[in-house]
Amino acid sequence: MINCYIDKLIKYTKYILMKTLSLTFLFVLLSSFFVLAQVEDNQGTGLNFNDEQYGVDLMKAPLTRSLYGSSLPSSSSLKKWTPTPKSQGNFGTCVGWSSAFCAFTILEAKKNEWTDKATIDANTFSPGFVYKQIKMSSDISCKIGSSISDALEIMKTKGVAKYKDMDMNCPSSIPFDLFNKASKYKILDYAKLFGLYDSENFKIE
């Protein structure tokens, strides 16, 4: 089960749910989803960790207390914007589920102020659409994983199709008209919050 209910594992301190969340995909958000998507027994996984690529991805400017004053909460939850979990089965499509179905759906729900679960579930996004474009071409059975950066770049440049328009885990092709629909749903940019070797204190500042 792709567990989008992240309340127990994601207690954002100091910086989460700021205005920038709707504009920027944060690696800390996605990383939590990837862990959740791979913990179930007998389930496919699929996140390929790439330290070299992570090292060159953009880094978000550090936030400071002075920017937000006393209005910044000590913690916050994304639970009310999450879609109902689905299963990736034994496919290696974790990155697609985590980035498109979970994270992007949450961003859209938050932006549109959707908290009704039925409304959120009717507007989820397709993991297969993203995964098809970033997987190895020789991986016809969709068993090999993919990278966070590749998924985010697709979501930035091409957008994301709705799950109702492509609900397959391992699509053999993508209909041309879906690219036009997906272009309406793009992220502005993406960034990481900290580097591989940053101290624990830096990560929570």
PDB file of N, CA and C in Angstrom, residues 4-80:
ATOM      1  N   CYS A   4       0.058   7.307   1.825  1.00  0.00           N
ATOM      2  CA  CYS A   4       0.170   8.761   1.753  1.00  0.00           C
ATOM      3  C   CYS A   4      -0.124   9.414   3.093  1.00  0.00           C
ATOM      4  N   TYR A   5      -0.578   8.641   4.062  1.00  0.00           N
ATOM      5  CA  TYR A   5      -0.867   9.233   5.359  1.00  0.00           C
ATOM      6  C   TYR A   5       0.421   9.383   6.138  1.00  0.00           C
ATOM      7  N   ILE A   6       0.990  10.528   6.050  1.00  0.00           N
ATOM      8  CA  ILE A   6       2.361  10.758   6.489  1.00  0.00           C
ATOM      9  C   ILE A   6       2.447  11.500   7.802  1.00  0.00           C
ATOM     10  N   ASP A   7       1.329  11.601   8.506  1.00  0.00           N
ATOM     11  CA  ASP A   7       1.313  12.413   9.715  1.00  0.00           C
ATOM     12  C   ASP A   7       2.328  11.948  10.746  1.00  0.00           C
ATOM     13  N   LYS A   8       2.534  10.645  10.864  1.00  0.00           N
ATOM     14  CA  LYS A   8       3.427  10.126  11.896  1.00  0.00           C
ATOM     15  C   LYS A   8       4.892  10.311  11.542  1.00  0.00           C
ATOM     16  N   LEU A   9       5.202  10.309  10.245  1.00  0.00           N
ATOM     17  CA  LEU A   9       6.603  10.396   9.843  1.00  0.00           C
ATOM     18  C   LEU A   9       7.032  11.802   9.458  1.00  0.00           C
ATOM     19  N   ILE A  10       6.077  12.632   9.092  1.00  0.00           N
ATOM     20  CA  ILE A  10       6.445  13.981   8.678  1.00  0.00           C
ATOM     21  C   ILE A  10       5.847  14.984   9.651  1.00  0.00           C
ATOM     22  N   LYS A  11       6.620  15.449  10.567  1.00  0.00           N
ATOM     23  CA  LYS A  11       6.243  16.532  11.457  1.00  0.00           C
ATOM     24  C   LYS A  11       7.177  17.688  11.129  1.00  0.00           C
ATOM     25  N   TYR A  12       6.760  18.470  10.208  1.00  0.00           N
ATOM     26  CA  TYR A  12       7.633  19.525   9.728  1.00  0.00           C
ATOM     27  C   TYR A  12       7.827  20.584  10.803  1.00  0.00           C
ATOM     28  N   THR A  13       9.052  20.941  11.023  1.00  0.00           N
ATOM     29  CA  THR A  13       9.358  21.974  11.987  1.00  0.00           C
ATOM     30  C   THR A  13       9.940  23.174  11.287  1.00  0.00           C
ATOM     31  N   LYS A  14       9.425  24.313  11.624  1.00  0.00           N
ATOM     32  CA  LYS A  14       9.927  25.622  11.249  1.00  0.00           C
ATOM     33  C   LYS A  14       9.650  26.072   9.824  1.00  0.00           C
ATOM     34  N   TYR A  15       9.687  25.159   8.796  1.00  0.00           N
ATOM     35  CA  TYR A  15       9.602  25.690   7.455  1.00  0.00           C
ATOM     36  C   TYR A  15       8.513  25.076   6.587  1.00  0.00           C
ATOM     37  N   ILE A  16       7.860  24.000   7.002  1.00  0.00           N
ATOM     38  CA  ILE A  16       6.952  23.318   6.110  1.00  0.00           C
ATOM     39  C   ILE A  16       5.594  24.030   6.070  1.00  0.00           C
ATOM     40  N   LEU A  17       4.939  23.917   4.932  1.00  0.00           N
ATOM     41  CA  LEU A  17       3.661  24.553   4.642  1.00  0.00           C
ATOM     42  C   LEU A  17       3.772  26.070   4.533  1.00  0.00           C
ATOM     43  N   MET A  18       4.923  26.565   4.162  1.00  0.00           N
ATOM     44  CA  MET A  18       5.073  27.975   3.842  1.00  0.00           C
ATOM     45  C   MET A  18       4.498  28.215   2.441  1.00  0.00           C
ATOM     46  N   LYS A  19       4.421  29.454   2.042  1.00  0.00           N
ATOM     47  CA  LYS A  19       3.870  29.789   0.738  1.00  0.00           C
ATOM     48  C   LYS A  19       4.629  29.113  -0.393  1.00  0.00           C
ATOM     49  N   THR A  20       5.901  28.897  -0.211  1.00  0.00           N
ATOM     50  CA  THR A  20       6.713  28.320  -1.273  1.00  0.00           C
ATOM     51  C   THR A  20       6.370  26.876  -1.558  1.00  0.00           C
ATOM     52  N   LEU A  21       5.655  26.191  -0.674  1.00  0.00           N
ATOM     53  CA  LEU A  21       5.367  24.788  -0.894  1.00  0.00           C
ATOM     54  C   LEU A  21       4.533  24.581  -2.149  1.00  0.00           C
ATOM     55  N   SER A  22       3.620  25.495  -2.453  1.00  0.00           N
ATOM     56  CA  SER A  22       2.790  25.346  -3.628  1.00  0.00           C
ATOM     57  C   SER A  22       3.542  25.679  -4.904  1.00  0.00           C
ATOM     58  N   LEU A  23       4.706  26.270  -4.795  1.00  0.00           N
ATOM     59  CA  LEU A  23       5.481  26.658  -5.964  1.00  0.00           C
ATOM     60  C   LEU A  23       6.705  25.792  -6.177  1.00  0.00           C
ATOM     61  N   THR A  24       7.205  25.198  -5.145  1.00  0.00           N
ATOM     62  CA  THR A  24       8.464  24.464  -5.233  1.00  0.00           C
ATOM     63  C   THR A  24       8.317  23.071  -4.658  1.00  0.00           C
ATOM     64  N   PHE A  25       8.714  22.066  -5.409  1.00  0.00           N
ATOM     65  CA  PHE A  25       8.724  20.702  -4.896  1.00  0.00           C
ATOM     66  C   PHE A  25       9.947  20.541  -4.026  1.00  0.00           C
ATOM     67  N   LEU A  26       9.768  20.144  -2.793  1.00  0.00           N
ATOM     68  CA  LEU A  26      10.879  20.036  -1.868  1.00  0.00           C
ATOM     69  C   LEU A  26      11.321  18.587  -1.746  1.00  0.00           C
ATOM     70  N   PHE A  27      12.629  18.378  -1.837  1.00  0.00           N
ATOM     71  CA  PHE A  27      13.145  17.021  -1.741  1.00  0.00           C
ATOM     72  C   PHE A  27      12.808  16.378  -0.409  1.00  0.00           C
ATOM     73  N   VAL A  28      12.741  17.172   0.649  1.00  0.00           N
ATOM     74  CA  VAL A  28      12.429  16.574   1.946  1.00  0.00           C
ATOM     75  C   VAL A  28      11.035  15.979   1.950  1.00  0.00           C
ATOM     76  N   LEU A  29      10.100  16.592   1.223  1.00  0.00           N
ATOM     77  CA  LEU A  29       8.748  16.068   1.101  1.00  0.00           C
ATOM     78  C   LEU A  29       8.755  14.754   0.346  1.00  0.00           C
ATOM     79  N   LEU A  30       9.409  14.744  -0.802  1.00  0.00           N
ATOM     80  CA  LEU A  30       9.428  13.556  -1.633  1.00  0.00           C
ATOM     81  C   LEU A  30      10.175  12.406  -0.984  1.00  0.00           C
ATOM     82  N   SER A  31      11.269  12.718  -0.317  1.00  0.00           N
ATOM     83  CA  SER A  31      12.062  11.660   0.302  1.00  0.00           C
ATOM     84  C   SER A  31      11.232  10.882   1.312  1.00  0.00           C
ATOM     85  N   SER A  32      10.372  11.574   2.042  1.00  0.00           N
ATOM     86  CA  SER A  32       9.514  10.899   3.008  1.00  0.00           C
ATOM     87  C   SER A  32       8.547   9.962   2.301  1.00  0.00           C
ATOM     88  N   PHE A  33       7.987  10.409   1.172  1.00  0.00           N
ATOM     89  CA  PHE A  33       7.072   9.569   0.422  1.00  0.00           C
ATOM     90  C   PHE A  33       7.766   8.321  -0.109  1.00  0.00           C
ATOM     91  N   PHE A  34       9.007   8.479  -0.594  1.00  0.00           N
ATOM     92  CA  PHE A  34       9.719   7.343  -1.149  1.00  0.00           C
ATOM     93  C   PHE A  34       9.949   6.271  -0.094  1.00  0.00           C
ATOM     94  N   VAL A  35      10.274   6.692   1.118  1.00  0.00           N
ATOM     95  CA  VAL A  35      10.465   5.730   2.198  1.00  0.00           C
ATOM     96  C   VAL A  35       9.162   4.999   2.477  1.00  0.00           C
ATOM     97  N   LEU A  36       8.065   5.749   2.561  1.00  0.00           N
ATOM     98  CA  LEU A  36       6.773   5.149   2.844  1.00  0.00           C
ATOM     99  C   LEU A  36       6.352   4.189   1.746  1.00  0.00           C
ATOM    100  N   ALA A  37       6.672   4.519   0.505  1.00  0.00           N
ATOM    101  CA  ALA A  37       6.230   3.715  -0.623  1.00  0.00           C
ATOM    102  C   ALA A  37       6.973   2.394  -0.725  1.00  0.00           C
ATOM    103  N   GLN A  38       8.075   2.245   0.000  1.00  0.00           N
ATOM    104  CA  GLN A  38       8.883   1.053  -0.159  1.00  0.00           C
ATOM    105  C   GLN A  38       8.916   0.154   1.077  1.00  0.00           C
ATOM    106  N   VAL A  39       8.149   0.488   2.102  1.00  0.00           N
ATOM    107  CA  VAL A  39       8.264  -0.271   3.343  1.00  0.00           C
ATOM    108  C   VAL A  39       7.371  -1.504   3.408  1.00  0.00           C
ATOM    109  N   GLU A  40       6.365  -1.597   2.548  1.00  0.00           N
ATOM    110  CA  GLU A  40       5.446  -2.721   2.630  1.00  0.00           C
ATOM    111  C   GLU A  40       6.113  -4.011   2.147  1.00  0.00           C
ATOM    112  N   ASP A  41       5.835  -5.122   2.813  1.00  0.00           N
ATOM    113  CA  ASP A  41       6.362  -6.412   2.407  1.00  0.00           C
ATOM    114  C   ASP A  41       5.767  -6.826   1.065  1.00  0.00           C
ATOM    115  N   ASN A  42       6.578  -7.510   0.260  1.00  0.00           N
ATOM    116  CA  ASN A  42       6.147  -8.060  -1.021  1.00  0.00           C
ATOM    117  C   ASN A  42       5.653  -6.996  -1.987  1.00  0.00           C
ATOM    118  N   GLN A  43       6.113  -5.814  -1.839  1.00  0.00           N
ATOM    119  CA  GLN A  43       5.748  -4.746  -2.745  1.00  0.00           C
ATOM    120  C   GLN A  43       6.957  -4.346  -3.571  1.00  0.00           C
ATOM    121  N   GLY A  44       6.686  -3.800  -4.761  1.00  0.00           N
ATOM    122  CA  GLY A  44       7.767  -3.275  -5.562  1.00  0.00           C
ATOM    123  C   GLY A  44       8.368  -2.055  -4.895  1.00  0.00           C
ATOM    124  N   THR A  45       9.582  -1.752  -5.256  1.00  0.00           N
ATOM    125  CA  THR A  45      10.235  -0.555  -4.711  1.00  0.00           C
ATOM    126  C   THR A  45      10.475   0.402  -5.880  1.00  0.00           C
ATOM    127  N   GLY A  46      11.692   0.865  -6.066  1.00  0.00           N
ATOM    128  CA  GLY A  46      11.920   1.617  -7.284  1.00  0.00           C
ATOM    129  C   GLY A  46      12.631   2.934  -7.174  1.00  0.00           C
ATOM    130  N   LEU A  47      13.048   3.356  -5.996  1.00  0.00           N
ATOM    131  CA  LEU A  47      13.800   4.605  -5.900  1.00  0.00           C
ATOM    132  C   LEU A  47      15.279   4.320  -6.084  1.00  0.00           C
ATOM    133  N   ASN A  48      15.874   4.905  -7.115  1.00  0.00           N
ATOM    134  CA  ASN A  48      17.308   4.792  -7.332  1.00  0.00           C
ATOM    135  C   ASN A  48      17.997   6.002  -6.729  1.00  0.00           C
ATOM    136  N   PHE A  49      18.743   5.801  -5.666  1.00  0.00           N
ATOM    137  CA  PHE A  49      19.458   6.895  -5.028  1.00  0.00           C
ATOM    138  C   PHE A  49      20.660   7.277  -5.886  1.00  0.00           C
ATOM    139  N   ASN A  50      20.798   8.552  -6.158  1.00  0.00           N
ATOM    140  CA  ASN A  50      21.886   9.037  -7.001  1.00  0.00           C
ATOM    141  C   ASN A  50      22.530  10.226  -6.309  1.00  0.00           C
ATOM    142  N   ASP A  51      23.563   9.956  -5.529  1.00  0.00           N
ATOM    143  CA  ASP A  51      24.213  11.017  -4.767  1.00  0.00           C
ATOM    144  C   ASP A  51      24.804  12.083  -5.674  1.00  0.00           C
ATOM    145  N   GLU A  52      25.336  11.667  -6.818  1.00  0.00           N
ATOM    146  CA  GLU A  52      25.949  12.636  -7.734  1.00  0.00           C
ATOM    147  C   GLU A  52      24.911  13.614  -8.262  1.00  0.00           C
ATOM    148  N   GLN A  53      23.754  13.085  -8.678  1.00  0.00           N
ATOM    149  CA  GLN A  53      22.701  13.952  -9.189  1.00  0.00           C
ATOM    150  C   GLN A  53      22.142  14.840  -8.087  1.00  0.00           C
ATOM    151  N   TYR A  54      21.962  14.269  -6.911  1.00  0.00           N
ATOM    152  CA  TYR A  54      21.458  15.050  -5.782  1.00  0.00           C
ATOM    153  C   TYR A  54      22.393  16.211  -5.474  1.00  0.00           C
ATOM    154  N   GLY A  55      23.675  15.967  -5.661  1.00  0.00           N
ATOM    155  CA  GLY A  55      24.659  17.003  -5.361  1.00  0.00           C
ATOM    156  C   GLY A  55      24.582  18.207  -6.272  1.00  0.00           C
ATOM    157  N   VAL A  56      24.074  18.020  -7.500  1.00  0.00           N
ATOM    158  CA  VAL A  56      24.039  19.139  -8.446  1.00  0.00           C
ATOM    159  C   VAL A  56      22.671  19.799  -8.521  1.00  0.00           C
ATOM    160  N   ASP A  57      21.658  19.189  -7.923  1.00  0.00           N
ATOM    161  CA  ASP A  57      20.331  19.802  -7.953  1.00  0.00           C
ATOM    162  C   ASP A  57      20.305  21.086  -7.135  1.00  0.00           C
ATOM    163  N   LEU A  58      19.428  21.971  -7.527  1.00  0.00           N
ATOM    164  CA  LEU A  58      19.337  23.268  -6.880  1.00  0.00           C
ATOM    165  C   LEU A  58      19.091  23.140  -5.387  1.00  0.00           C
ATOM    166  N   MET A  59      19.609  24.095  -4.658  1.00  0.00           N
ATOM    167  CA  MET A  59      19.403  24.117  -3.216  1.00  0.00           C
ATOM    168  C   MET A  59      18.582  25.336  -2.835  1.00  0.00           C
ATOM    169  N   LYS A  60      17.587  25.123  -2.031  1.00  0.00           N
ATOM    170  CA  LYS A  60      16.723  26.209  -1.599  1.00  0.00           C
ATOM    171  C   LYS A  60      17.439  27.089  -0.581  1.00  0.00           C
ATOM    172  N   ALA A  61      17.212  28.390  -0.679  1.00  0.00           N
ATOM    173  CA  ALA A  61      17.811  29.310   0.283  1.00  0.00           C
ATOM    174  C   ALA A  61      17.298  28.996   1.684  1.00  0.00           C
ATOM    175  N   PRO A  62      18.166  28.988   2.684  1.00  0.00           N
ATOM    176  CA  PRO A  62      17.736  28.697   4.055  1.00  0.00           C
ATOM    177  C   PRO A  62      16.708  29.712   4.544  1.00  0.00           C
ATOM    178  N   LEU A  63      15.714  29.216   5.254  1.00  0.00           N
ATOM    179  CA  LEU A  63      14.734  30.102   5.868  1.00  0.00           C
ATOM    180  C   LEU A  63      15.224  30.488   7.253  1.00  0.00           C
ATOM    181  N   THR A  64      14.838  31.638   7.690  1.00  0.00           N
ATOM    182  CA  THR A  64      15.234  32.083   9.018  1.00  0.00           C
ATOM    183  C   THR A  64      14.008  32.547   9.781  1.00  0.00           C
ATOM    184  N   ARG A  65      14.130  32.582  11.083  1.00  0.00           N
ATOM    185  CA  ARG A  65      13.018  33.024  11.917  1.00  0.00           C
ATOM    186  C   ARG A  65      12.571  34.437  11.563  1.00  0.00           C
ATOM    187  N   SER A  66      13.521  35.278  11.183  1.00  0.00           N
ATOM    188  CA  SER A  66      13.194  36.679  10.920  1.00  0.00           C
ATOM    189  C   SER A  66      12.255  36.846   9.736  1.00  0.00           C
ATOM    190  N   LEU A  67      12.213  35.853   8.833  1.00  0.00           N
ATOM    191  CA  LEU A  67      11.346  35.954   7.665  1.00  0.00           C
ATOM    192  C   LEU A  67       9.882  35.749   8.020  1.00  0.00           C
ATOM    193  N   TYR A  68       9.619  34.971   9.060  1.00  0.00           N
ATOM    194  CA  TYR A  68       8.254  34.601   9.368  1.00  0.00           C
ATOM    195  C   TYR A  68       7.808  34.981  10.774  1.00  0.00           C
ATOM    196  N   GLY A  69       8.716  35.414  11.593  1.00  0.00           N
ATOM    197  CA  GLY A  69       8.342  35.874  12.916  1.00  0.00           C
ATOM    198  C   GLY A  69       7.654  34.803  13.733  1.00  0.00           C
ATOM    199  N   SER A  70       6.648  35.204  14.476  1.00  0.00           N
ATOM    200  CA  SER A  70       5.955  34.282  15.378  1.00  0.00           C
ATOM    201  C   SER A  70       4.851  33.492  14.685  1.00  0.00           C
ATOM    202  N   SER A  71       4.628  33.746  13.380  1.00  0.00           N
ATOM    203  CA  SER A  71       3.540  33.074  12.672  1.00  0.00           C
ATOM    204  C   SER A  71       3.892  31.657  12.247  1.00  0.00           C
ATOM    205  N   LEU A  72       5.148  31.271  12.364  1.00  0.00           N
ATOM    206  CA  LEU A  72       5.591  29.957  11.929  1.00  0.00           C
ATOM    207  C   LEU A  72       5.265  28.899  12.983  1.00  0.00           C
ATOM    208  N   PRO A  73       4.468  27.870  12.631  1.00  0.00           N
ATOM    209  CA  PRO A  73       4.109  26.845  13.621  1.00  0.00           C
ATOM    210  C   PRO A  73       5.283  25.930  13.924  1.00  0.00           C
ATOM    211  N   SER A  74       5.251  25.306  15.079  1.00  0.00           N
ATOM    212  CA  SER A  74       6.315  24.367  15.446  1.00  0.00           C
ATOM    213  C   SER A  74       6.190  23.061  14.680  1.00  0.00           C
ATOM    214  N   SER A  75       4.990  22.744  14.220  1.00  0.00           N
ATOM    215  CA  SER A  75       4.782  21.543  13.418  1.00  0.00           C
ATOM    216  C   SER A  75       3.509  21.710  12.596  1.00  0.00           C
ATOM    217  N   SER A  76       3.371  20.881  11.582  1.00  0.00           N
ATOM    218  CA  SER A  76       2.184  20.947  10.741  1.00  0.00           C
ATOM    219  C   SER A  76       1.985  19.609  10.050  1.00  0.00           C
ATOM    220  N   SER A  77       0.773  19.329   9.614  1.00  0.00           N
ATOM    221  CA  SER A  77       0.454  18.051   8.982  1.00  0.00           C
ATOM    222  C   SER A  77      -0.153  18.280   7.606  1.00  0.00           C
ATOM    223  N   LEU A  78       0.172  17.393   6.679  1.00  0.00           N
ATOM    224  CA  LEU A  78      -0.398  17.431   5.331  1.00  0.00           C
ATOM    225  C   LEU A  78      -1.556  16.446   5.180  1.00  0.00           C
ATOM    226  N   LYS A  79      -1.928  15.778   6.232  1.00  0.00           N
ATOM    227  CA  LYS A  79      -2.853  14.654   6.154  1.00  0.00           C
ATOM    228  C   LYS A  79      -4.184  15.005   5.498  1.00  0.00           C
ATOM    229  N   LYS A  80      -4.729  16.163   5.781  1.00  0.00           N
ATOM    230  CA  LYS A  80      -6.067  16.478   5.279  1.00  0.00           C
ATOM    231  C   LYS A  80      -6.109  16.656   3.769  1.00  0.00           C
TER     232      LYS A  80
END
